[in-house]
Amino acid sequence: MTDLSPAWRRWRGGRVATLADAPGTPAYGWIPDGEILTHGDRIAWVGPADEADAACAAIVPPGQPVDDHALEGALVTPGLIDAHTHLVYAGSRAHEFELRLQGASYEEIARAGGGIRSTVAATRAASEDALFALAAARARQLMAEGVTTVEVKSGYGLSADDEARCLRVARRLGRELPLTVRTTSLAAHALPPEYEGRADDYIDAVCRWLPAWHAEGLVDAVDAFCERIAFSPAQTERVFQAARALGLPVKLHAEQLSDSGGAGLAARYGALSCDHLEHLSEDGIAAMARAGTVALLLPGAYYFLRDTTLPPVAALRRAGVPMAIATDHNPGSSPTLSLPLMLNMACTLFRLTPEEALAGATRHAARALGLHASHGQLRAGYRADFALWDAAHPRELAYRFGERLCRGVVRAGEPVGANAPS
Ligand code: DI6
Ligand code: FE
C-alpha cells in the first residue's frame, strides 16, 4: 500500500538566509550553520544545526521516518519570486534595439506602430502550443536562476480570445512545470489596431471580457498600463472598477515614462503593487504607504531603455513602502531572464542595499502577489520553496553578476534541477 502521509525531511549543512520578518531576526535572517525540517510542501522548522535534534524530536511524531538531505554548504534562501513578467509572447524585438541605437526612442517606435503592437501581431499568429513552448523555455531559464514563483501577465493578445489564450498558457506553465504561477490580466496594455482612435471603446470591451476570463479561472489579478502612450487614469479606473466588481486585486504599470498620477489611483483601489515608478511623486508615495501597496522596481527596463530618472528609492524607504524587484521580462523593454542580475542592478543603479534587493525578490515580492503569509520567507508554516547557491553569504547574490550561482531549487519540498540535492 502506498504511504500517503507527507514525507518528513531534514535539510542539513546549509548556510541559511531565512529573510523572515519576525521580530528579533538578524540581517538576512542569517543562520551560518542552519538546518530546515520540512513536512510535505511546508516548512516545519528552521534554525541552527545544534538545535535541530531537539526540534525534530519535539515536532516529528514518534516512529515517523525522516529523510536526510545534505545541502553540502550551499547558501539557502527562500525560492526567488519574480513578481512581474510578460512571459507569454511570440517574436523578437531585437531590430528595435538596433533602431534605438540609431537614435529612435521607445516612445517613437511605439507611436509608429512598432513596440507592443508588433509583439501582438506575432503572438496572435502563433498557436497556443507554440506560445506554451516559448513561455516554458523562458520559465526554465528563470528557474535555473533560483525562481520558484512567477507572476505572468497577458497583454500581447488584446482581444477576448487572444488574451484568454495567453492566460491559459500561463496557467498551463503552473500545471506542467515545478513552478508556482500567478496570472495577471493586462488586457489594458496597449490599444490593438482594430480599435485605433477608439480607446474608450476598447476599455469598454476589456471590462466586458474580464468576467468571462475570471469565470474560466484564468485571472488572479488585474493590471493596466497607465501612461501617455497607453491608457489614461480615467480609463485605468474603469478597468479597476471591473476588477473590483469581480473581487480581483489590482496592480498598475505606473509612472514609468511620466507622472500621470496612476500610483495614487491604484493605491485608492488597494493595489497589491505599483510597478516601475521612475516618475513617482511625493503624493503617490504617501498614498502607497497608506494603502500598504508594494513599490515594484524594475531595474532591467530602466537599464535597457537607458532611462535617466531614478525611482525615488530614498523617499520610498523613508515612507516605509516595501520595495520589490522583478525582471519585467518582455521583448521590448527588458529581455532578461535573470532575477539575480536584477538584484545587482537594483543595488548599482537604484542604490538598494543587497539585503533590500534580496528581500525585494523574496518577502516583498510575495507581498506584491498577495502571498506574504505563505511564500517568500523560510519559516515554520511557509511553503518549502528554497534556492541553493554557490555562495558563502547572501550579500554575494547582489554582488556577483553575470555568473550562474544557483545549484538548484527545492519547490514544495521536492528537489528540482540538475544540481539539486538528492
Ligand atoms: N511597460 C513595460 O515595460 C512593458 N510593458 C509595459 O507596460 C513593455 C512592453 C513591450 O515593450 O513590449
Ligand atoms: Fe511590465
Coordinates of C-alpha atoms and ligand atoms in Angstrom, one line a residue:
M1 CA 0.0 0.0 0.0
T2 CA 1.3 3.5 -0.8
D3 CA 2.1 5.7 2.2
L4 CA 0.2 8.9 1.5
S5 CA 1.3 10.8 4.6
P6 CA 3.7 13.7 3.6
A7 CA 7.4 13.0 4.0
W8 CA 9.5 14.5 6.8
R9 CA 12.8 15.7 5.5
R10 CA 15.9 17.2 7.2
W11 CA 17.9 19.5 5.0
R12 CA 21.3 19.6 6.8
G13 CA 24.5 21.6 6.4
G14 CA 23.3 24.8 4.8
R15 CA 24.1 28.4 5.3
V16 CA 20.6 29.7 5.7
A17 CA 19.2 33.2 5.0
T18 CA 15.6 33.0 6.1
L19 CA 14.6 36.6 5.1
A20 CA 12.0 36.2 7.8
D21 CA 10.4 39.4 9.2
A22 CA 9.7 38.0 12.6
P23 CA 10.8 40.4 15.5
G24 CA 14.4 39.9 16.5
T25 CA 15.6 38.4 13.3
P26 CA 19.2 39.3 12.4
A27 CA 20.0 40.8 9.0
Y28 CA 19.0 38.5 6.2
G29 CA 17.7 36.1 8.8
W30 CA 21.2 34.7 8.8
I31 CA 21.9 31.3 10.3
P32 CA 25.5 30.4 9.3
D33 CA 25.2 26.7 10.1
G34 CA 21.5 26.0 9.7
E35 CA 19.0 23.3 9.1
I36 CA 15.5 23.1 7.7
L37 CA 12.8 20.5 8.6
T38 CA 10.1 20.1 6.0
H39 CA 6.8 18.1 6.1
G40 CA 5.5 17.6 2.6
D41 CA 5.3 21.0 0.9
R42 CA 5.7 23.0 4.1
I43 CA 8.5 24.1 6.4
A44 CA 8.1 22.7 9.9
W45 CA 11.2 24.2 11.5
V46 CA 14.2 26.3 10.6
G47 CA 17.1 27.0 13.0
P48 CA 20.7 26.5 14.0
A49 CA 22.1 22.9 13.3
D50 CA 22.9 22.4 17.0
E51 CA 19.3 22.9 18.0
A52 CA 17.9 20.6 15.2
D53 CA 17.9 17.3 17.0
A54 CA 15.8 18.6 19.9
A55 CA 13.5 20.4 17.5
C56 CA 12.9 17.3 15.4
A57 CA 12.3 15.2 18.4
A58 CA 9.7 17.7 19.6
I59 CA 8.0 18.1 16.2
V60 CA 8.1 14.8 14.3
P61 CA 5.7 12.2 15.8
P62 CA 7.4 9.1 17.2
G63 CA 8.0 6.3 14.7
Q64 CA 7.8 8.5 11.6
P65 CA 10.7 8.2 9.2
V66 CA 12.8 11.3 8.4
D67 CA 14.8 11.5 5.2
D68 CA 18.2 13.3 5.4
H69 CA 19.3 15.6 2.6
A70 CA 22.8 17.1 2.5
L71 CA 23.0 20.7 1.5
E72 CA 26.8 20.5 1.3
G73 CA 27.5 24.0 2.5
A74 CA 25.1 25.7 0.0
L75 CA 23.7 29.1 0.7
V76 CA 20.0 28.6 1.1
T77 CA 17.5 31.4 0.6
P78 CA 13.7 31.4 0.0
G79 CA 13.0 30.5 -3.6
L80 CA 13.1 33.7 -5.6
I81 CA 9.8 35.2 -6.7
D82 CA 9.6 37.1 -10.0
A83 CA 6.5 39.2 -9.4
H84 CA 6.3 41.0 -12.7
T85 CA 6.8 39.2 -16.1
H86 CA 5.3 39.2 -19.5
L87 CA 6.5 35.7 -20.4
V88 CA 3.8 34.8 -22.9
Y89 CA 4.5 36.2 -26.4
A90 CA 6.0 35.3 -29.8
G91 CA 8.5 37.1 -31.9
S92 CA 11.6 39.1 -31.2
R93 CA 12.2 42.9 -31.0
A94 CA 16.0 42.8 -31.5
H95 CA 15.5 45.0 -34.6
E96 CA 14.0 47.7 -32.3
F97 CA 17.1 47.6 -30.2
E98 CA 19.1 48.4 -33.3
L99 CA 16.7 51.3 -34.1
R100 CA 17.1 52.7 -30.7
L101 CA 20.8 52.5 -31.0
Q102 CA 20.4 54.6 -34.2
G103 CA 18.6 57.2 -32.2
A104 CA 14.9 56.3 -32.2
S105 CA 13.2 56.4 -28.8
Y106 CA 11.0 53.6 -27.2
E107 CA 8.0 56.0 -27.4
E108 CA 8.7 56.9 -31.1
I109 CA 8.8 53.3 -32.0
A110 CA 5.6 52.6 -30.2
R111 CA 3.8 55.6 -31.8
A112 CA 5.0 54.4 -35.2
G113 CA 3.1 51.1 -34.7
G114 CA 6.1 49.0 -33.6
G115 CA 6.7 48.2 -30.0
I116 CA 3.9 46.3 -28.2
R117 CA 1.8 46.2 -31.3
S118 CA 4.4 44.2 -33.3
T119 CA 4.6 41.6 -30.5
V120 CA 0.8 41.5 -30.5
A121 CA 0.8 40.6 -34.2
A122 CA 3.4 37.8 -33.7
T123 CA 1.5 36.5 -30.7
R124 CA -1.8 36.4 -32.4
A125 CA -0.2 34.5 -35.3
A126 CA 1.3 31.8 -33.0
S127 CA -0.5 28.6 -32.0
E128 CA -1.3 28.1 -28.3
D129 CA 1.2 25.2 -28.2
A130 CA 3.9 27.3 -29.8
L131 CA 3.2 30.1 -27.2
F132 CA 3.5 27.5 -24.5
A133 CA 6.8 26.1 -25.7
L134 CA 8.2 29.6 -25.9
A135 CA 7.0 30.6 -22.4
A136 CA 8.1 27.3 -20.9
A137 CA 11.6 27.8 -22.2
R138 CA 11.7 31.2 -20.6
A139 CA 10.3 30.0 -17.3
R140 CA 13.0 27.3 -17.2
Q141 CA 15.7 30.0 -17.6
L142 CA 14.2 31.9 -14.6
M143 CA 14.0 28.6 -12.6
A144 CA 17.7 27.9 -13.4
E145 CA 18.5 31.1 -11.5
G146 CA 16.5 30.3 -8.4
V147 CA 12.9 31.3 -9.2
T148 CA 10.2 29.1 -7.7
T149 CA 7.2 31.5 -8.1
V150 CA 6.4 33.7 -11.1
E151 CA 3.7 36.2 -12.0
V152 CA 2.8 36.0 -15.7
K153 CA 0.8 38.8 -17.4
S154 CA -1.2 38.6 -20.5
G155 CA -1.2 41.8 -22.7
Y156 CA 0.1 40.7 -26.1
G157 CA -3.3 39.3 -27.3
L158 CA -5.6 42.3 -26.8
S159 CA -8.8 40.5 -27.9
A160 CA -11.2 38.3 -26.0
D161 CA -9.8 35.1 -27.5
D162 CA -6.1 36.0 -27.7
E163 CA -5.9 37.3 -24.1
A164 CA -7.7 34.1 -22.9
R165 CA -5.2 32.0 -24.9
C166 CA -2.2 33.8 -23.3
L167 CA -3.7 33.3 -19.8
R168 CA -4.4 29.6 -20.5
V169 CA -0.7 29.3 -21.5
A170 CA 0.3 30.9 -18.2
R171 CA -2.0 28.5 -16.2
R172 CA -0.5 25.6 -18.1
L173 CA 3.0 26.6 -17.0
G174 CA 1.9 26.2 -13.4
R175 CA 0.5 22.8 -14.1
E176 CA 3.3 21.4 -16.2
L177 CA 6.4 22.9 -14.6
P178 CA 7.5 22.7 -10.9
L179 CA 6.7 26.4 -10.6
T180 CA 4.0 28.4 -8.8
V181 CA 2.3 30.7 -11.3
R182 CA 0.1 33.7 -10.6
T183 CA -1.7 35.1 -13.6
T184 CA -2.5 38.8 -14.2
S185 CA -4.8 40.1 -16.9
L186 CA -3.0 43.1 -18.6
A187 CA -5.6 43.5 -21.5
A188 CA -5.3 47.2 -20.9
H189 CA -1.6 47.1 -22.1
A190 CA -1.9 48.9 -25.5
L191 CA -4.6 49.8 -28.0
P192 CA -5.0 47.0 -30.6
P193 CA -5.1 48.2 -34.2
E194 CA -8.7 47.3 -34.7
Y195 CA -9.6 49.9 -32.0
E196 CA -7.4 52.7 -33.4
G197 CA -8.8 56.0 -32.3
R198 CA -11.4 54.3 -30.0
A199 CA -9.5 53.8 -26.7
D200 CA -12.7 54.2 -24.6
D201 CA -14.5 51.5 -26.7
Y202 CA -11.5 49.2 -26.1
I203 CA -11.7 49.8 -22.4
D204 CA -15.4 49.0 -22.5
A205 CA -14.6 45.8 -24.3
V206 CA -11.9 44.8 -21.7
C207 CA -14.5 45.4 -18.9
R208 CA -17.0 43.2 -20.7
W209 CA -14.4 40.4 -21.3
L210 CA -13.0 40.3 -17.8
P211 CA -15.9 38.3 -16.2
A212 CA -15.6 35.5 -18.7
W213 CA -11.8 35.1 -18.2
H214 CA -12.4 35.2 -14.5
A215 CA -15.2 32.6 -14.7
E216 CA -12.8 30.3 -16.5
G217 CA -10.4 30.7 -13.5
L218 CA -7.7 32.5 -15.6
V219 CA -7.2 35.6 -13.6
D220 CA -5.5 36.2 -10.2
A221 CA -5.1 39.9 -10.5
V222 CA -5.8 42.8 -13.0
D223 CA -3.2 45.3 -14.3
A224 CA -3.1 48.2 -16.7
F225 CA -0.5 50.4 -18.4
C226 CA -1.4 53.9 -17.2
E227 CA 0.8 56.2 -19.4
R228 CA 0.6 58.8 -22.1
I229 CA 1.3 56.2 -24.8
A230 CA -1.2 53.8 -23.3
F231 CA -4.3 54.5 -21.1
S232 CA -5.4 57.5 -19.0
P233 CA -6.1 57.4 -15.3
A234 CA -9.9 57.6 -16.1
Q235 CA -9.6 54.6 -18.4
T236 CA -7.5 52.7 -15.9
E237 CA -10.1 53.4 -13.2
R238 CA -12.8 51.8 -15.3
V239 CA -10.7 48.6 -15.5
F240 CA -10.1 48.7 -11.8
Q241 CA -13.9 49.0 -11.2
A242 CA -14.5 46.0 -13.3
A243 CA -11.8 44.1 -11.3
R244 CA -13.3 45.2 -8.0
A245 CA -16.8 44.0 -9.1
L246 CA -15.3 40.6 -9.5
G247 CA -13.4 40.7 -6.2
L248 CA -10.0 40.7 -8.0
P249 CA -7.0 42.6 -6.7
V250 CA -5.3 45.2 -8.9
K251 CA -1.8 46.4 -9.7
L252 CA -0.5 49.0 -12.1
H253 CA 2.3 49.9 -14.5
A254 CA 2.5 53.4 -13.1
E255 CA 4.8 56.5 -13.7
Q256 CA 7.2 54.7 -15.9
L257 CA 7.7 57.4 -18.5
S258 CA 5.9 60.3 -16.9
D259 CA 3.9 61.1 -13.8
S260 CA 0.2 60.6 -14.6
G261 CA -1.0 60.0 -11.0
G262 CA -1.5 56.3 -11.6
A263 CA 0.1 55.3 -8.3
G264 CA -2.3 57.4 -6.2
L265 CA -5.3 56.0 -8.2
A266 CA -4.0 52.4 -7.7
A267 CA -3.5 52.9 -4.0
R268 CA -7.1 54.1 -3.7
Y269 CA -8.1 50.7 -5.1
G270 CA -5.9 49.0 -2.5
A271 CA -3.4 47.8 -5.2
L272 CA -1.1 45.0 -4.4
S273 CA 1.7 46.8 -6.2
C274 CA 2.6 49.8 -8.4
D275 CA 5.3 48.9 -10.8
H276 CA 8.2 50.9 -12.5
L277 CA 7.7 54.2 -10.7
E278 CA 10.6 56.2 -12.1
H279 CA 8.4 59.4 -12.1
L280 CA 6.5 58.7 -8.8
S281 CA 5.6 61.9 -6.9
E282 CA 5.6 62.6 -3.2
D283 CA 1.8 62.3 -3.2
G284 CA 2.0 58.9 -4.9
I285 CA 4.4 57.7 -2.3
A286 CA 2.2 58.8 0.6
A287 CA -0.8 57.1 -1.0
M288 CA 1.1 53.9 -1.4
A289 CA 2.3 54.0 2.2
R290 CA -1.2 54.5 3.5
A291 CA -2.6 51.6 1.3
G292 CA 0.3 49.2 2.0
T293 CA 1.0 49.0 -1.7
V294 CA 4.3 47.5 -2.7
A295 CA 6.7 49.5 -4.9
L296 CA 7.8 47.0 -7.5
L297 CA 11.0 48.3 -9.1
L298 CA 12.2 47.1 -12.5
P299 CA 15.8 47.9 -13.0
G300 CA 16.1 45.9 -16.2
A301 CA 13.7 48.2 -18.0
Y302 CA 15.4 51.3 -16.6
Y303 CA 18.7 50.0 -17.8
F304 CA 17.6 48.7 -21.2
L305 CA 15.7 51.9 -22.1
R306 CA 18.6 54.0 -20.8
D307 CA 16.2 55.9 -18.6
T308 CA 17.8 58.7 -16.6
T309 CA 15.1 59.4 -14.0
L310 CA 15.6 57.2 -10.9
P311 CA 12.7 55.8 -8.9
P312 CA 12.6 57.7 -5.6
V313 CA 14.1 54.9 -3.5
A314 CA 15.2 57.1 -0.6
A315 CA 11.7 58.6 -0.2
L316 CA 10.1 55.2 -0.5
R317 CA 12.4 53.8 2.2
R318 CA 11.6 56.8 4.5
A319 CA 7.9 56.3 3.9
G320 CA 8.2 52.6 4.8
V321 CA 6.9 51.4 1.4
P322 CA 8.1 47.8 0.8
M323 CA 10.2 47.6 -2.3
A324 CA 10.2 44.5 -4.5
I325 CA 12.4 43.7 -7.5
A326 CA 11.4 41.8 -10.6
T327 CA 12.7 41.1 -14.2
D328 CA 9.7 42.7 -16.1
H329 CA 10.8 40.1 -18.7
N330 CA 9.3 41.3 -22.0
P331 CA 10.6 41.6 -25.6
G332 CA 10.6 45.4 -25.8
S333 CA 12.0 47.0 -22.6
S334 CA 13.5 44.2 -20.5
P335 CA 14.5 41.0 -22.4
T336 CA 16.3 39.5 -19.4
L337 CA 15.6 36.1 -17.7
S338 CA 17.9 36.6 -14.7
L339 CA 16.4 37.8 -11.4
P340 CA 19.8 37.7 -9.7
L341 CA 21.1 40.1 -12.3
M342 CA 18.2 42.4 -11.3
L343 CA 19.4 42.2 -7.7
N344 CA 22.8 43.6 -8.8
M345 CA 21.2 46.3 -10.9
A346 CA 18.8 47.3 -8.0
C347 CA 21.9 48.0 -6.0
T348 CA 24.2 49.6 -8.6
L349 CA 21.5 51.6 -10.4
F350 CA 18.9 52.2 -7.7
R351 CA 21.1 52.1 -4.6
L352 CA 19.2 49.5 -2.7
T353 CA 21.3 47.6 -0.2
P354 CA 22.0 43.9 -1.0
E355 CA 19.7 42.9 1.8
E356 CA 16.9 45.2 0.5
A357 CA 17.4 43.7 -3.0
L358 CA 17.1 40.1 -1.8
A359 CA 14.1 40.9 0.4
G360 CA 12.7 42.5 -2.8
A361 CA 12.9 39.3 -4.7
T362 CA 11.5 37.1 -1.9
R363 CA 9.5 38.5 1.0
H364 CA 8.3 41.8 -0.6
A365 CA 7.8 40.1 -3.9
A366 CA 5.5 37.7 -2.2
R367 CA 3.5 40.6 -0.8
A368 CA 3.2 42.1 -4.3
L369 CA 1.4 38.8 -5.2
G370 CA -0.7 38.6 -2.1
L371 CA 1.3 35.6 -1.0
H372 CA 3.1 37.1 2.0
A373 CA 1.5 34.7 4.5
S374 CA 2.8 31.6 2.7
H375 CA 5.7 32.4 0.4
G376 CA 9.0 34.4 0.3
Q377 CA 10.4 33.5 3.8
L378 CA 11.9 30.4 5.3
R379 CA 9.9 30.0 8.5
A380 CA 7.6 27.4 10.0
G381 CA 4.3 27.1 8.2
Y382 CA 5.6 28.7 5.0
R383 CA 5.9 26.8 1.7
A384 CA 9.1 24.7 1.4
D385 CA 10.4 26.6 -1.6
F386 CA 14.1 27.4 -1.4
A387 CA 17.0 28.1 -3.7
L388 CA 20.5 26.7 -3.2
W389 CA 23.5 28.8 -4.2
D390 CA 27.3 28.5 -4.5
A391 CA 27.9 31.5 -2.3
A392 CA 29.2 32.0 1.2
H393 CA 26.9 34.8 2.3
P394 CA 23.6 36.2 0.9
R395 CA 25.2 39.6 0.1
E396 CA 27.1 37.8 -2.7
L397 CA 23.9 37.3 -4.6
A398 CA 23.7 41.0 -5.4
Y399 CA 27.5 41.5 -5.6
R400 CA 28.4 38.9 -8.2
F401 CA 26.8 39.4 -11.6
G402 CA 26.8 37.5 -14.9
E403 CA 27.6 34.3 -13.1
R404 CA 25.2 31.4 -12.6
L405 CA 25.4 30.7 -8.8
C406 CA 22.2 28.7 -8.4
R407 CA 22.8 24.9 -7.7
G408 CA 19.1 24.1 -7.9
V409 CA 15.9 24.7 -6.1
V410 CA 13.6 22.8 -3.8
R411 CA 10.0 23.5 -4.6
A412 CA 7.1 22.5 -2.5
G413 CA 9.5 20.2 -0.6
E414 CA 10.8 18.5 -3.7
P415 CA 14.3 18.9 -5.2
V416 CA 14.3 20.4 -8.8
G417 CA 17.1 20.9 -11.2
A418 CA 20.2 19.2 -12.4
N419 CA 22.3 20.2 -9.4
A420 CA 19.6 19.9 -6.8
P421 CA 20.5 17.7 -3.8
S422 CA 19.2 14.2 -4.0
Ligands
DI6_1 N1 5.8 48.5 -19.5 C1 6.9 47.8 -19.9 O1 8.0 47.9 -19.5 C2 6.4 46.7 -20.8 N2 5.0 46.9 -20.8 C3 4.7 48.0 -20.1 O2 3.6 48.4 -19.9 C4 7.0 46.8 -22.2 C5 6.2 46.0 -23.1 C6 6.8 46.0 -24.5 O3 7.5 46.9 -24.9 O4 6.5 45.0 -25.2
FE2 FE 5.9 45.3 -17.4

